[in-house]
XYZ file of C-alpha atoms in Angstrom:
251
model
C 49.588 -46.594 76.881
C 45.821 -46.391 76.675
C 45.992 -42.604 76.840
C 48.424 -42.390 73.892
C 46.268 -44.712 71.766
C 43.189 -42.616 72.470
C 44.957 -39.383 71.526
C 46.364 -40.905 68.352
C 42.954 -42.256 67.377
C 41.277 -38.886 68.051
C 43.891 -37.093 65.997
C 43.488 -39.498 63.073
C 39.693 -39.112 63.118
C 39.944 -35.319 63.160
C 42.340 -35.348 60.214
C 39.989 -37.558 58.184
C 37.003 -35.266 58.850
C 39.026 -32.218 57.932
C 40.127 -33.744 54.657
C 36.474 -34.321 53.671
C 35.455 -30.641 54.119
C 36.487 -27.953 51.554
C 38.954 -25.586 53.039
C 37.658 -22.122 53.807
C 41.052 -20.505 53.261
C 44.181 -21.413 51.397
C 47.774 -20.629 52.095
C 48.537 -17.191 53.499
C 44.881 -16.540 54.350
C 43.718 -16.168 50.719
C 40.177 -17.385 49.737
C 40.122 -20.960 48.546
C 39.827 -21.677 44.800
C 36.553 -23.543 45.234
C 34.887 -20.594 46.937
C 36.048 -18.144 44.217
C 34.779 -20.388 41.406
C 31.364 -20.706 43.050
C 31.124 -16.923 43.379
C 32.058 -16.363 39.722
C 29.542 -18.940 38.488
C 26.728 -17.421 40.537
C 27.579 -13.923 39.277
C 27.744 -15.021 35.623
C 24.454 -16.877 35.879
C 22.749 -13.802 37.323
C 24.107 -11.581 34.517
C 23.070 -13.982 31.732
C 19.495 -14.011 33.011
C 19.160 -10.360 31.950
C 20.623 -10.777 28.445
C 18.091 -11.460 25.609
C 19.112 -14.253 23.268
C 18.177 -12.358 20.103
C 18.894 -8.734 20.973
C 16.060 -6.360 21.810
C 13.538 -8.043 19.480
C 10.829 -10.154 21.100
C 10.195 -12.167 17.943
C 11.783 -15.541 17.426
C 14.199 -16.118 14.583
C 12.204 -19.246 13.782
C 9.006 -17.289 13.251
C 7.402 -18.119 16.569
C 7.008 -14.534 17.726
C 5.093 -11.502 16.446
C 6.033 -10.189 13.016
C 5.333 -6.908 11.267
C 3.472 -6.889 7.949
C 5.242 -5.254 5.052
C 3.104 -2.365 3.842
C 2.741 -1.836 0.139
C 4.753 1.159 -0.994
C 2.502 4.052 -1.910
C 2.918 4.987 -5.588
C 4.038 8.536 -6.344
C 2.932 10.700 -9.237
C 6.506 11.130 -10.393
C 6.741 7.341 -10.696
C 3.912 7.143 -13.231
C 5.393 6.650 -16.719
C 3.993 9.262 -19.109
C 3.740 6.823 -22.001
C 1.983 7.755 -25.218
C 1.772 6.099 -28.604
C 0.279 9.295 -30.014
C 3.148 11.480 -28.836
C 0.870 13.238 -26.340
C 2.376 15.384 -23.589
C 0.902 14.617 -20.158
C 3.080 17.049 -18.215
C 0.308 19.616 -17.718
C -2.060 16.983 -16.330
C 0.673 15.713 -14.035
C 1.353 19.198 -12.674
C -2.348 19.969 -12.090
C -2.773 16.736 -10.139
C 0.388 17.327 -8.111
C -0.916 20.785 -7.202
C -4.276 19.299 -6.170
C -6.118 21.412 -8.770
C -8.628 18.770 -9.860
C -10.777 21.274 -11.760
C -7.913 22.057 -14.140
C -6.906 18.394 -14.202
C -10.420 17.440 -15.317
C -10.404 20.099 -18.064
C -6.978 18.904 -19.231
C -8.154 15.277 -19.301
C -11.112 16.209 -21.476
C -8.860 18.153 -23.848
C -6.422 15.235 -24.066
C -9.199 12.774 -24.888
C -10.416 15.018 -27.710
C -6.908 15.215 -29.168
C -6.394 11.467 -28.818
C -9.726 10.736 -30.530
C -8.564 12.370 -33.771
C -9.319 15.234 -36.147
C -13.081 14.698 -36.129
C -13.264 15.093 -32.361
C -10.972 18.125 -32.460
C -13.207 19.886 -35.026
C -16.477 19.259 -33.175
C -15.000 19.748 -29.690
C -16.162 16.480 -28.165
C -15.536 12.728 -28.466
C -17.963 10.417 -30.241
C -18.274 6.970 -28.634
C -17.027 5.115 -31.731
C -13.761 7.108 -31.629
C -12.712 5.786 -28.218
C -11.483 2.456 -29.581
C -8.891 4.282 -31.713
C -7.121 5.576 -28.592
C -4.133 3.416 -27.655
C -3.971 1.294 -24.512
C -0.869 3.111 -23.296
C -2.509 6.533 -23.531
C -5.690 5.457 -21.763
C -3.693 3.793 -19.011
C -1.492 6.837 -18.584
C -4.576 9.006 -18.021
C -6.063 6.471 -15.625
C -2.848 5.847 -13.675
C -2.272 9.559 -13.148
C -5.751 9.992 -11.681
C -5.577 6.884 -9.516
C -2.132 7.681 -8.168
C -2.994 11.302 -7.374
C -6.126 10.230 -5.474
C -4.730 7.063 -3.842
C -7.120 4.923 -5.867
C -10.208 7.094 -5.417
C -10.567 8.533 -8.933
C -9.985 7.193 -12.437
C -11.750 5.401 -15.290
C -10.873 1.938 -13.993
C -12.279 2.885 -10.580
C -15.509 4.034 -12.197
C -15.723 0.832 -14.234
C -15.310 -1.252 -11.080
C -18.098 0.683 -9.359
C -20.349 0.361 -12.411
C -19.865 -3.406 -12.350
C -20.607 -3.514 -8.620
C -23.800 -1.540 -9.304
C -24.924 -4.406 -11.577
C -24.372 -2.119 -14.580
C -27.365 -0.028 -13.584
C -26.756 3.570 -14.588
C -29.137 5.282 -12.105
C -27.557 3.439 -9.182
C -24.039 4.095 -10.501
C -24.616 7.836 -11.038
C -26.053 8.048 -7.529
C -22.989 6.355 -6.041
C -20.530 8.704 -7.737
C -22.777 11.690 -6.854
C -23.442 12.957 -10.363
C -27.190 13.298 -9.791
C -29.270 15.026 -7.128
C -32.788 14.791 -5.754
C -35.376 12.045 -5.856
C -35.603 12.288 -9.637
C -31.834 11.869 -10.100
C -31.334 15.127 -11.971
C -27.844 15.585 -13.414
C -25.713 18.181 -11.688
C -25.022 21.350 -13.640
C -21.613 21.307 -15.238
C -19.133 22.513 -14.164
C -20.102 24.406 -11.007
C -22.088 21.722 -9.163
C -19.399 19.062 -9.191
C -16.832 18.495 -6.449
C -13.224 18.984 -7.570
C -11.454 17.777 -4.430
C -10.476 14.625 -2.572
C -13.575 15.132 -0.418
C -15.699 14.013 -3.373
C -17.177 10.506 -3.313
C -15.193 7.656 -4.807
C -15.414 7.619 -8.599
C -16.600 11.233 -8.840
C -13.733 12.217 -11.171
C -12.861 12.506 -14.005
C -16.106 13.724 -15.548
C -17.610 12.318 -18.726
C -20.517 14.007 -20.449
C -23.541 11.742 -20.165
C -26.182 14.259 -21.223
C -26.149 12.844 -24.774
C -26.433 9.298 -23.401
C -24.162 6.704 -21.826
C -22.582 5.356 -25.014
C -19.357 7.316 -24.494
C -19.077 5.998 -20.951
C -19.723 2.450 -22.111
C -17.048 2.780 -24.804
C -14.503 3.952 -22.213
C -15.340 1.080 -19.858
C -15.069 -1.401 -22.737
C -11.630 -0.133 -23.766
C -8.896 -2.849 -23.681
C -6.841 -0.654 -21.330
C -9.192 -1.538 -18.482
C -9.493 -5.254 -19.081
C -8.176 -7.523 -16.339
C -5.134 -9.088 -17.989
C -1.603 -9.949 -16.950
C -0.308 -7.257 -19.293
C -0.656 -3.537 -19.004
C -0.906 -3.487 -15.223
C -1.401 -0.185 -13.488
C 1.314 1.286 -11.277
C -0.567 0.555 -8.053
C -1.103 -3.085 -9.077
C 2.630 -3.401 -9.767
C 3.408 -1.907 -6.339
C 1.082 -4.393 -4.625
C 2.737 -7.321 -6.385
C 6.170 -6.082 -5.311
C 4.972 -5.837 -1.718
C 3.618 -9.396 -1.810
C 6.912 -10.726 -3.177
C 8.762 -8.872 -0.413
C 6.547 -10.431 2.282
C 7.475 -13.906 1.035
C 11.036 -13.257 2.214
C 9.762 -13.175 5.796
């Protein structure tokens, strides 16, 4: 009797312990469900570790990561509007600048200014300072925008005016900066052969304005309303910069 009770008790204990452990195999020798689920979970977890949350980009969608600045679009010569209130044709100047022939472009600019200044300037062959104010804003800006766009902001009347202001409106210092004079005595270069008609020239070197008869013509050009800092009549490169800034706000 004692032997039977011991065997029954041992059998009951073994069954209880077995019921507490997960089975290694199910019916017909197949892997148990628990084991298969654990394997799948481990495999999925390992695969997800290698998957970026936001694609290949390392920047956060919330702006926490590195971002690329939006560069201002570079203006093109063909984008410059050839506007003229005097009915002037700027095609020749455009073509000379596109070809990189700054010598011909400078000659064409001088010829255009004479025509724009009126009959008196055409007869004498040069522009008097008091005639500059009669030239329209659109025409002066068209000339300036063509030069600035062709040179990426290196040449043009507005560029020269900016440099003149930075030179404290001192003509000797200004002429030295734009390389129109040579030597210790600041002797004017001989026109036209001693000037530099290329992008290698210093900033503000072109277009040329005759200053041998004094600086009044230059002063009249700088004082023209076309080159005043206003919200209207913006140059093409200023418009491009504003568009770039508005685009950056989207990011």
